[in-house]
JSON list of N, CA and C in Angstrom, two decimals:
[
{"chain": "A", "resi": 17, "resn": "UNK", "atom": "N", "xyz": [0.94, -1.32, 0.07]},
{"chain": "A", "resi": 17, "resn": "UNK", "atom": "CA", "xyz": [0.18, -0.12, 0.11]},
{"chain": "A", "resi": 17, "resn": "UNK", "atom": "C", "xyz": [0.99, 1.29, 0.01]},
{"chain": "A", "resi": 18, "resn": "UNK", "atom": "N", "xyz": [0.34, 2.45, -0.67]},
{"chain": "A", "resi": 18, "resn": "UNK", "atom": "CA", "xyz": [1.10, 3.48, -0.85]},
{"chain": "A", "resi": 18, "resn": "UNK", "atom": "C", "xyz": [0.48, 4.48, -0.11]},
{"chain": "A", "resi": 19, "resn": "UNK", "atom": "N", "xyz": [1.36, 5.72, -0.10]},
{"chain": "A", "resi": 19, "resn": "UNK", "atom": "CA", "xyz": [0.71, 6.84, 0.47]},
{"chain": "A", "resi": 19, "resn": "UNK", "atom": "C", "xyz": [0.08, 7.94, -0.75]},
{"chain": "A", "resi": 20, "resn": "UNK", "atom": "N", "xyz": [-0.69, 8.72, -0.42]},
{"chain": "A", "resi": 20, "resn": "UNK", "atom": "CA", "xyz": [-1.56, 9.01, -1.51]},
{"chain": "A", "resi": 20, "resn": "UNK", "atom": "C", "xyz": [-0.69, 10.29, -1.97]},
{"chain": "A", "resi": 21, "resn": "UNK", "atom": "N", "xyz": [0.39, 10.89, -0.98]},
{"chain": "A", "resi": 21, "resn": "UNK", "atom": "CA", "xyz": [1.22, 11.96, -1.61]},
{"chain": "A", "resi": 21, "resn": "UNK", "atom": "C", "xyz": [2.27, 11.13, -2.44]},
{"chain": "A", "resi": 22, "resn": "UNK", "atom": "N", "xyz": [2.50, 10.23, -2.28]},
{"chain": "A", "resi": 22, "resn": "UNK", "atom": "CA", "xyz": [3.45, 9.43, -3.18]},
{"chain": "A", "resi": 22, "resn": "UNK", "atom": "C", "xyz": [3.23, 9.19, -4.76]},
{"chain": "A", "resi": 23, "resn": "UNK", "atom": "N", "xyz": [2.00, 8.36, -4.58]},
{"chain": "A", "resi": 23, "resn": "UNK", "atom": "CA", "xyz": [1.07, 8.41, -5.78]},
{"chain": "A", "resi": 23, "resn": "UNK", "atom": "C", "xyz": [0.96, 9.62, -6.54]},
{"chain": "A", "resi": 24, "resn": "UNK", "atom": "N", "xyz": [0.59, 10.86, -5.89]},
{"chain": "A", "resi": 24, "resn": "UNK", "atom": "CA", "xyz": [0.77, 12.30, -6.36]},
{"chain": "A", "resi": 24, "resn": "UNK", "atom": "C", "xyz": [1.59, 12.45, -7.15]},
{"chain": "A", "resi": 25, "resn": "UNK", "atom": "N", "xyz": [3.15, 12.74, -6.44]},
{"chain": "A", "resi": 25, "resn": "UNK", "atom": "CA", "xyz": [4.36, 12.76, -6.94]},
{"chain": "A", "resi": 25, "resn": "UNK", "atom": "C", "xyz": [4.55, 12.05, -8.07]},
{"chain": "A", "resi": 26, "resn": "UNK", "atom": "N", "xyz": [4.39, 11.00, -8.39]},
{"chain": "A", "resi": 26, "resn": "UNK", "atom": "CA", "xyz": [4.49, 9.88, -9.49]},
{"chain": "A", "resi": 26, "resn": "UNK", "atom": "C", "xyz": [3.73, 10.65, -10.69]},
{"chain": "A", "resi": 27, "resn": "UNK", "atom": "N", "xyz": [2.21, 10.97, -10.26]},
{"chain": "A", "resi": 27, "resn": "UNK", "atom": "CA", "xyz": [1.44, 11.25, -11.61]},
{"chain": "A", "resi": 27, "resn": "UNK", "atom": "C", "xyz": [1.88, 12.76, -11.67]},
{"chain": "A", "resi": 28, "resn": "UNK", "atom": "N", "xyz": [2.00, 13.55, -10.95]},
{"chain": "A", "resi": 28, "resn": "UNK", "atom": "CA", "xyz": [2.82, 15.14, -11.25]},
{"chain": "A", "resi": 28, "resn": "UNK", "atom": "C", "xyz": [3.98, 14.79, -12.34]},
{"chain": "A", "resi": 29, "resn": "UNK", "atom": "N", "xyz": [5.04, 13.81, -11.73]},
{"chain": "A", "resi": 29, "resn": "UNK", "atom": "CA", "xyz": [6.44, 13.78, -12.79]},
{"chain": "A", "resi": 29, "resn": "UNK", "atom": "C", "xyz": [6.16, 13.47, -13.96]},
{"chain": "A", "resi": 30, "resn": "UNK", "atom": "N", "xyz": [5.51, 12.48, -13.91]},
{"chain": "A", "resi": 30, "resn": "UNK", "atom": "CA", "xyz": [4.73, 11.42, -15.17]},
{"chain": "A", "resi": 30, "resn": "UNK", "atom": "C", "xyz": [4.42, 12.85, -16.23]},
{"chain": "A", "resi": 31, "resn": "UNK", "atom": "N", "xyz": [3.35, 13.49, -15.75]},
{"chain": "A", "resi": 31, "resn": "UNK", "atom": "CA", "xyz": [2.64, 14.38, -16.59]},
{"chain": "A", "resi": 31, "resn": "UNK", "atom": "C", "xyz": [3.70, 15.33, -16.83]},
{"chain": "A", "resi": 32, "resn": "UNK", "atom": "N", "xyz": [4.50, 15.77, -16.43]},
{"chain": "A", "resi": 32, "resn": "UNK", "atom": "CA", "xyz": [5.54, 16.98, -16.61]},
{"chain": "A", "resi": 32, "resn": "UNK", "atom": "C", "xyz": [6.54, 16.35, -17.58]},
{"chain": "A", "resi": 33, "resn": "UNK", "atom": "N", "xyz": [7.06, 15.08, -17.50]},
{"chain": "A", "resi": 33, "resn": "UNK", "atom": "CA", "xyz": [7.65, 14.42, -18.13]},
{"chain": "A", "resi": 33, "resn": "UNK", "atom": "C", "xyz": [7.18, 14.44, -19.64]},
{"chain": "A", "resi": 34, "resn": "UNK", "atom": "N", "xyz": [6.08, 13.95, -19.72]},
{"chain": "A", "resi": 34, "resn": "UNK", "atom": "CA", "xyz": [5.56, 13.71, -21.05]},
{"chain": "A", "resi": 34, "resn": "UNK", "atom": "C", "xyz": [5.10, 15.03, -21.73]},
{"chain": "A", "resi": 35, "resn": "UNK", "atom": "N", "xyz": [5.31, 16.16, -21.04]},
{"chain": "A", "resi": 35, "resn": "UNK", "atom": "CA", "xyz": [5.06, 17.34, -21.48]},
{"chain": "A", "resi": 35, "resn": "UNK", "atom": "C", "xyz": [3.32, 17.91, -21.48]},
{"chain": "A", "resi": 36, "resn": "UNK", "atom": "N", "xyz": [2.79, 17.50, -20.36]},
{"chain": "A", "resi": 36, "resn": "UNK", "atom": "CA", "xyz": [1.29, 17.71, -20.15]},
{"chain": "A", "resi": 36, "resn": "UNK", "atom": "C", "xyz": [1.18, 18.14, -18.52]},
{"chain": "A", "resi": 37, "resn": "UNK", "atom": "N", "xyz": [1.89, 18.99, -18.13]},
{"chain": "A", "resi": 37, "resn": "UNK", "atom": "CA", "xyz": [1.50, 19.26, -16.34]},
{"chain": "A", "resi": 37, "resn": "UNK", "atom": "C", "xyz": [-0.08, 19.47, -16.39]},
{"chain": "A", "resi": 38, "resn": "UNK", "atom": "N", "xyz": [-0.13, 18.90, -15.01]},
{"chain": "A", "resi": 38, "resn": "UNK", "atom": "CA", "xyz": [-1.65, 19.05, -14.79]},
{"chain": "A", "resi": 38, "resn": "UNK", "atom": "C", "xyz": [-1.84, 20.09, -13.40]},
{"chain": "A", "resi": 39, "resn": "UNK", "atom": "N", "xyz": [-3.11, 20.46, -13.30]},
{"chain": "A", "resi": 39, "resn": "UNK", "atom": "CA", "xyz": [-3.67, 21.43, -12.46]},
{"chain": "A", "resi": 39, "resn": "UNK", "atom": "C", "xyz": [-3.87, 20.54, -10.94]},
{"chain": "A", "resi": 40, "resn": "UNK", "atom": "N", "xyz": [-3.78, 21.27, -10.03]},
{"chain": "A", "resi": 40, "resn": "UNK", "atom": "CA", "xyz": [-4.43, 20.58, -8.75]},
{"chain": "A", "resi": 40, "resn": "UNK", "atom": "C", "xyz": [-5.66, 19.77, -8.80]},
{"chain": "A", "resi": 41, "resn": "UNK", "atom": "N", "xyz": [-6.60, 20.21, -9.22]},
{"chain": "A", "resi": 41, "resn": "UNK", "atom": "CA", "xyz": [-7.98, 19.73, -9.52]},
{"chain": "A", "resi": 41, "resn": "UNK", "atom": "C", "xyz": [-7.91, 18.47, -10.44]},
{"chain": "A", "resi": 42, "resn": "UNK", "atom": "N", "xyz": [-7.14, 18.66, -11.66]},
{"chain": "A", "resi": 42, "resn": "UNK", "atom": "CA", "xyz": [-6.99, 17.35, -12.19]},
{"chain": "A", "resi": 42, "resn": "UNK", "atom": "C", "xyz": [-6.20, 16.40, -11.49]},
{"chain": "A", "resi": 43, "resn": "UNK", "atom": "N", "xyz": [-5.13, 16.48, -10.60]},
{"chain": "A", "resi": 43, "resn": "UNK", "atom": "CA", "xyz": [-4.30, 15.53, -9.80]},
{"chain": "A", "resi": 43, "resn": "UNK", "atom": "C", "xyz": [-5.54, 14.78, -9.04]},
{"chain": "A", "resi": 44, "resn": "UNK", "atom": "N", "xyz": [-6.27, 15.91, -8.19]},
{"chain": "A", "resi": 44, "resn": "UNK", "atom": "CA", "xyz": [-7.15, 15.17, -7.34]},
{"chain": "A", "resi": 44, "resn": "UNK", "atom": "C", "xyz": [-8.27, 14.28, -8.05]},
{"chain": "A", "resi": 45, "resn": "UNK", "atom": "N", "xyz": [-8.51, 14.44, -9.19]},
{"chain": "A", "resi": 45, "resn": "UNK", "atom": "CA", "xyz": [-9.60, 13.76, -9.65]},
{"chain": "A", "resi": 45, "resn": "UNK", "atom": "C", "xyz": [-9.03, 12.41, -10.47]},
{"chain": "A", "resi": 46, "resn": "UNK", "atom": "N", "xyz": [-7.70, 12.58, -10.98]},
{"chain": "A", "resi": 46, "resn": "UNK", "atom": "CA", "xyz": [-6.84, 11.20, -11.17]},
{"chain": "A", "resi": 46, "resn": "UNK", "atom": "C", "xyz": [-6.86, 10.47, -9.87]},
{"chain": "A", "resi": 47, "resn": "UNK", "atom": "N", "xyz": [-6.80, 10.70, -9.04]},
{"chain": "A", "resi": 47, "resn": "UNK", "atom": "CA", "xyz": [-6.41, 10.04, -7.58]},
{"chain": "A", "resi": 47, "resn": "UNK", "atom": "C", "xyz": [-7.54, 9.61, -7.27]},
{"chain": "A", "resi": 48, "resn": "UNK", "atom": "N", "xyz": [-8.75, 10.22, -7.36]},
{"chain": "A", "resi": 48, "resn": "UNK", "atom": "CA", "xyz": [-9.82, 9.59, -7.20]},
{"chain": "A", "resi": 48, "resn": "UNK", "atom": "C", "xyz": [-10.32, 8.53, -8.29]},
{"chain": "A", "resi": 49, "resn": "UNK", "atom": "N", "xyz": [-10.38, 8.57, -9.33]},
{"chain": "A", "resi": 49, "resn": "UNK", "atom": "CA", "xyz": [-10.47, 7.65, -10.22]},
{"chain": "A", "resi": 49, "resn": "UNK", "atom": "C", "xyz": [-9.38, 6.30, -10.24]},
{"chain": "A", "resi": 50, "resn": "UNK", "atom": "N", "xyz": [-8.27, 6.70, -9.84]},
{"chain": "A", "resi": 50, "resn": "UNK", "atom": "CA", "xyz": [-7.29, 5.71, -9.72]},
{"chain": "A", "resi": 50, "resn": "UNK", "atom": "C", "xyz": [-7.77, 4.41, -8.27]},
{"chain": "A", "resi": 51, "resn": "UNK", "atom": "N", "xyz": [-8.22, 5.67, -7.30]},
{"chain": "A", "resi": 51, "resn": "UNK", "atom": "CA", "xyz": [-8.60, 4.73, -5.90]},
{"chain": "A", "resi": 51, "resn": "UNK", "atom": "C", "xyz": [-9.90, 3.88, -6.21]},
{"chain": "A", "resi": 52, "resn": "UNK", "atom": "N", "xyz": [-10.68, 4.63, -7.19]},
{"chain": "A", "resi": 52, "resn": "UNK", "atom": "CA", "xyz": [-12.13, 4.09, -7.46]},
{"chain": "A", "resi": 52, "resn": "UNK", "atom": "C", "xyz": [-11.57, 2.69, -8.12]},
{"chain": "A", "resi": 53, "resn": "UNK", "atom": "N", "xyz": [-10.85, 2.75, -9.24]},
{"chain": "A", "resi": 53, "resn": "UNK", "atom": "CA", "xyz": [-10.58, 1.21, -9.64]},
{"chain": "A", "resi": 53, "resn": "UNK", "atom": "C", "xyz": [-10.22, 0.13, -8.89]},
{"chain": "A", "resi": 54, "resn": "UNK", "atom": "N", "xyz": [-9.08, 0.59, -8.15]},
{"chain": "A", "resi": 54, "resn": "UNK", "atom": "CA", "xyz": [-8.63, -0.37, -7.09]},
{"chain": "A", "resi": 54, "resn": "UNK", "atom": "C", "xyz": [-9.72, -1.05, -5.88]},
{"chain": "A", "resi": 55, "resn": "UNK", "atom": "N", "xyz": [-10.68, 0.25, -5.81]},
{"chain": "A", "resi": 55, "resn": "UNK", "atom": "CA", "xyz": [-11.67, -0.36, -4.94]},
{"chain": "A", "resi": 55, "resn": "UNK", "atom": "C", "xyz": [-12.80, -1.39, -5.32]},
{"chain": "A", "resi": 56, "resn": "UNK", "atom": "N", "xyz": [-12.90, -1.23, -6.61]},
{"chain": "A", "resi": 56, "resn": "UNK", "atom": "CA", "xyz": [-13.70, -2.15, -7.58]},
{"chain": "A", "resi": 56, "resn": "UNK", "atom": "C", "xyz": [-13.13, -3.40, -7.65]},
{"chain": "A", "resi": 57, "resn": "UNK", "atom": "N", "xyz": [-12.00, -3.73, -7.27]},
{"chain": "A", "resi": 57, "resn": "UNK", "atom": "CA", "xyz": [-11.57, -4.74, -7.63]},
{"chain": "A", "resi": 57, "resn": "UNK", "atom": "C", "xyz": [-10.82, -5.29, -6.24]},
{"chain": "A", "resi": 58, "resn": "UNK", "atom": "N", "xyz": [-11.68, -4.99, -4.88]},
{"chain": "A", "resi": 58, "resn": "UNK", "atom": "CA", "xyz": [-11.77, -4.92, -3.42]},
{"chain": "A", "resi": 58, "resn": "UNK", "atom": "C", "xyz": [-10.35, -4.71, -3.11]},
{"chain": "A", "resi": 59, "resn": "UNK", "atom": "N", "xyz": [-9.62, -3.91, -3.17]},
{"chain": "A", "resi": 59, "resn": "UNK", "atom": "CA", "xyz": [-8.21, -3.42, -2.94]},
{"chain": "A", "resi": 59, "resn": "UNK", "atom": "C", "xyz": [-8.17, -2.19, -2.81]},
{"chain": "A", "resi": 60, "resn": "UNK", "atom": "N", "xyz": [-7.09, -1.41, -2.15]},
{"chain": "A", "resi": 60, "resn": "UNK", "atom": "CA", "xyz": [-6.97, 0.11, -2.34]},
{"chain": "A", "resi": 60, "resn": "UNK", "atom": "C", "xyz": [-5.62, 0.04, -2.50]},
{"chain": "A", "resi": 61, "resn": "UNK", "atom": "N", "xyz": [-5.18, 1.29, -2.99]},
{"chain": "A", "resi": 61, "resn": "UNK", "atom": "CA", "xyz": [-3.96, 1.70, -3.60]},
{"chain": "A", "resi": 61, "resn": "UNK", "atom": "C", "xyz": [-3.08, 2.45, -2.33]},
{"chain": "A", "resi": 62, "resn": "UNK", "atom": "N", "xyz": [-4.30, 3.28, -1.61]},
{"chain": "A", "resi": 62, "resn": "UNK", "atom": "CA", "xyz": [-3.84, 4.41, -0.42]},
{"chain": "A", "resi": 62, "resn": "UNK", "atom": "C", "xyz": [-4.84, 4.01, 0.76]},
{"chain": "A", "resi": 63, "resn": "UNK", "atom": "N", "xyz": [-4.57, 4.63, 1.66]},
{"chain": "A", "resi": 63, "resn": "UNK", "atom": "CA", "xyz": [-5.53, 4.57, 3.16]},
{"chain": "A", "resi": 63, "resn": "UNK", "atom": "C", "xyz": [-5.81, 6.13, 2.93]},
{"chain": "A", "resi": 64, "resn": "UNK", "atom": "N", "xyz": [-5.33, 7.16, 2.43]},
{"chain": "A", "resi": 64, "resn": "UNK", "atom": "CA", "xyz": [-5.79, 8.45, 2.59]},
{"chain": "A", "resi": 64, "resn": "UNK", "atom": "C", "xyz": [-7.45, 8.50, 2.34]},
{"chain": "A", "resi": 65, "resn": "UNK", "atom": "N", "xyz": [-8.20, 9.19, 2.80]},
{"chain": "A", "resi": 65, "resn": "UNK", "atom": "CA", "xyz": [-9.58, 9.65, 2.84]},
{"chain": "A", "resi": 65, "resn": "UNK", "atom": "C", "xyz": [-9.84, 10.82, 2.17]},
{"chain": "A", "resi": 66, "resn": "UNK", "atom": "N", "xyz": [-10.74, 10.70, 1.06]},
{"chain": "A", "resi": 66, "resn": "UNK", "atom": "CA", "xyz": [-11.22, 11.89, 0.24]},
{"chain": "A", "resi": 66, "resn": "UNK", "atom": "C", "xyz": [-12.44, 12.70, 1.08]},
{"chain": "A", "resi": 67, "resn": "UNK", "atom": "N", "xyz": [-12.19, 14.13, 1.01]},
{"chain": "A", "resi": 67, "resn": "UNK", "atom": "CA", "xyz": [-13.15, 14.87, 1.62]},
{"chain": "A", "resi": 67, "resn": "UNK", "atom": "C", "xyz": [-14.18, 15.53, 0.38]},
{"chain": "A", "resi": 68, "resn": "UNK", "atom": "N", "xyz": [-15.30, 15.55, 0.61]},
{"chain": "A", "resi": 68, "resn": "UNK", "atom": "CA", "xyz": [-16.18, 16.34, -0.30]},
{"chain": "A", "resi": 68, "resn": "UNK", "atom": "C", "xyz": [-15.91, 17.63, -0.46]},
{"chain": "A", "resi": 69, "resn": "UNK", "atom": "N", "xyz": [-15.20, 18.39, -1.45]},
{"chain": "A", "resi": 69, "resn": "UNK", "atom": "CA", "xyz": [-14.97, 19.75, -1.54]},
{"chain": "A", "resi": 69, "resn": "UNK", "atom": "C", "xyz": [-15.79, 20.56, -2.74]},
{"chain": "A", "resi": 70, "resn": "UNK", "atom": "N", "xyz": [-15.72, 21.79, -2.78]},
{"chain": "A", "resi": 70, "resn": "UNK", "atom": "CA", "xyz": [-16.85, 22.45, -3.77]},
{"chain": "A", "resi": 70, "resn": "UNK", "atom": "C", "xyz": [-16.62, 21.68, -5.09]},
{"chain": "A", "resi": 71, "resn": "UNK", "atom": "N", "xyz": [-15.64, 21.34, -5.73]},
{"chain": "A", "resi": 71, "resn": "UNK", "atom": "CA", "xyz": [-15.34, 20.97, -7.06]},
{"chain": "A", "resi": 71, "resn": "UNK", "atom": "C", "xyz": [-14.99, 19.54, -7.24]},
{"chain": "A", "resi": 72, "resn": "UNK", "atom": "N", "xyz": [-14.96, 18.78, -5.90]},
{"chain": "A", "resi": 72, "resn": "UNK", "atom": "CA", "xyz": [-15.09, 17.49, -6.19]},
{"chain": "A", "resi": 72, "resn": "UNK", "atom": "C", "xyz": [-14.36, 16.81, -5.07]},
{"chain": "A", "resi": 73, "resn": "UNK", "atom": "N", "xyz": [-13.89, 15.61, -5.08]},
{"chain": "A", "resi": 73, "resn": "UNK", "atom": "CA", "xyz": [-13.20, 15.05, -4.03]},
{"chain": "A", "resi": 73, "resn": "UNK", "atom": "C", "xyz": [-11.74, 15.48, -3.97]},
{"chain": "A", "resi": 74, "resn": "UNK", "atom": "N", "xyz": [-11.32, 15.55, -2.72]},
{"chain": "A", "resi": 74, "resn": "UNK", "atom": "CA", "xyz": [-9.91, 16.08, -2.31]},
{"chain": "A", "resi": 74, "resn": "UNK", "atom": "C", "xyz": [-9.44, 15.31, -1.18]},
{"chain": "A", "resi": 75, "resn": "UNK", "atom": "N", "xyz": [-7.74, 15.09, -1.41]},
{"chain": "A", "resi": 75, "resn": "UNK", "atom": "CA", "xyz": [-7.37, 14.78, -0.13]},
{"chain": "A", "resi": 75, "resn": "UNK", "atom": "C", "xyz": [-6.52, 15.99, 0.20]},
{"chain": "A", "resi": 76, "resn": "UNK", "atom": "N", "xyz": [-6.89, 16.36, 1.42]},
{"chain": "A", "resi": 76, "resn": "UNK", "atom": "CA", "xyz": [-6.43, 17.56, 1.77]},
{"chain": "A", "resi": 76, "resn": "UNK", "atom": "C", "xyz": [-4.81, 17.78, 1.85]},
{"chain": "A", "resi": 77, "resn": "UNK", "atom": "N", "xyz": [-4.12, 16.85, 2.20]},
{"chain": "A", "resi": 77, "resn": "UNK", "atom": "CA", "xyz": [-2.57, 16.60, 2.50]},
{"chain": "A", "resi": 77, "resn": "UNK", "atom": "C", "xyz": [-2.12, 16.99, 0.72]},
{"chain": "A", "resi": 78, "resn": "UNK", "atom": "N", "xyz": [-2.50, 16.14, -0.03]},
{"chain": "A", "resi": 78, "resn": "UNK", "atom": "CA", "xyz": [-2.00, 16.37, -1.52]},
{"chain": "A", "resi": 78, "resn": "UNK", "atom": "C", "xyz": [-2.37, 17.69, -2.06]},
{"chain": "A", "resi": 79, "resn": "UNK", "atom": "N", "xyz": [-3.61, 18.41, -1.62]},
{"chain": "A", "resi": 79, "resn": "UNK", "atom": "CA", "xyz": [-3.95, 19.58, -2.15]},
{"chain": "A", "resi": 79, "resn": "UNK", "atom": "C", "xyz": [-3.21, 20.49, -1.60]},
{"chain": "A", "resi": 80, "resn": "UNK", "atom": "N", "xyz": [-2.72, 20.60, -0.19]},
{"chain": "A", "resi": 80, "resn": "UNK", "atom": "CA", "xyz": [-2.04, 21.58, 0.09]},
{"chain": "A", "resi": 80, "resn": "UNK", "atom": "C", "xyz": [-0.36, 21.48, -0.04]},
{"chain": "A", "resi": 81, "resn": "UNK", "atom": "N", "xyz": [0.16, 20.19, -0.58]},
{"chain": "A", "resi": 81, "resn": "UNK", "atom": "CA", "xyz": [1.30, 20.20, -1.08]},
{"chain": "A", "resi": 81, "resn": "UNK", "atom": "C", "xyz": [1.57, 20.66, -2.51]},
{"chain": "A", "resi": 82, "resn": "UNK", "atom": "N", "xyz": [0.67, 20.56, -3.56]},
{"chain": "A", "resi": 82, "resn": "UNK", "atom": "CA", "xyz": [0.86, 21.15, -4.70]},
{"chain": "A", "resi": 82, "resn": "UNK", "atom": "C", "xyz": [-0.16, 22.29, -4.69]},
{"chain": "A", "resi": 83, "resn": "UNK", "atom": "N", "xyz": [-0.35, 23.02, -4.07]},
{"chain": "A", "resi": 83, "resn": "UNK", "atom": "CA", "xyz": [-1.48, 24.20, -4.23]},
{"chain": "A", "resi": 83, "resn": "UNK", "atom": "C", "xyz": [-0.70, 25.03, -4.76]},
{"chain": "A", "resi": 84, "resn": "UNK", "atom": "N", "xyz": [0.51, 25.77, -4.76]},
{"chain": "A", "resi": 84, "resn": "UNK", "atom": "CA", "xyz": [1.18, 26.60, -4.93]},
{"chain": "A", "resi": 84, "resn": "UNK", "atom": "C", "xyz": [2.36, 26.80, -6.50]}
]
């Protein structure tokens, strides 16, 4: 099992390396869809919980790490 922040760092670096930088909102949605995929297979990629924010699901620790 991974930490959400580590998965987020991988996603951000991969997107930058591929020439497609993403916003924090896009990152949160990608994390949500990845976790959903794992949950559908009765597994979890990370233990961090999402919160319902105005524009969608957010992992606060990841949001504040990449909000600047």
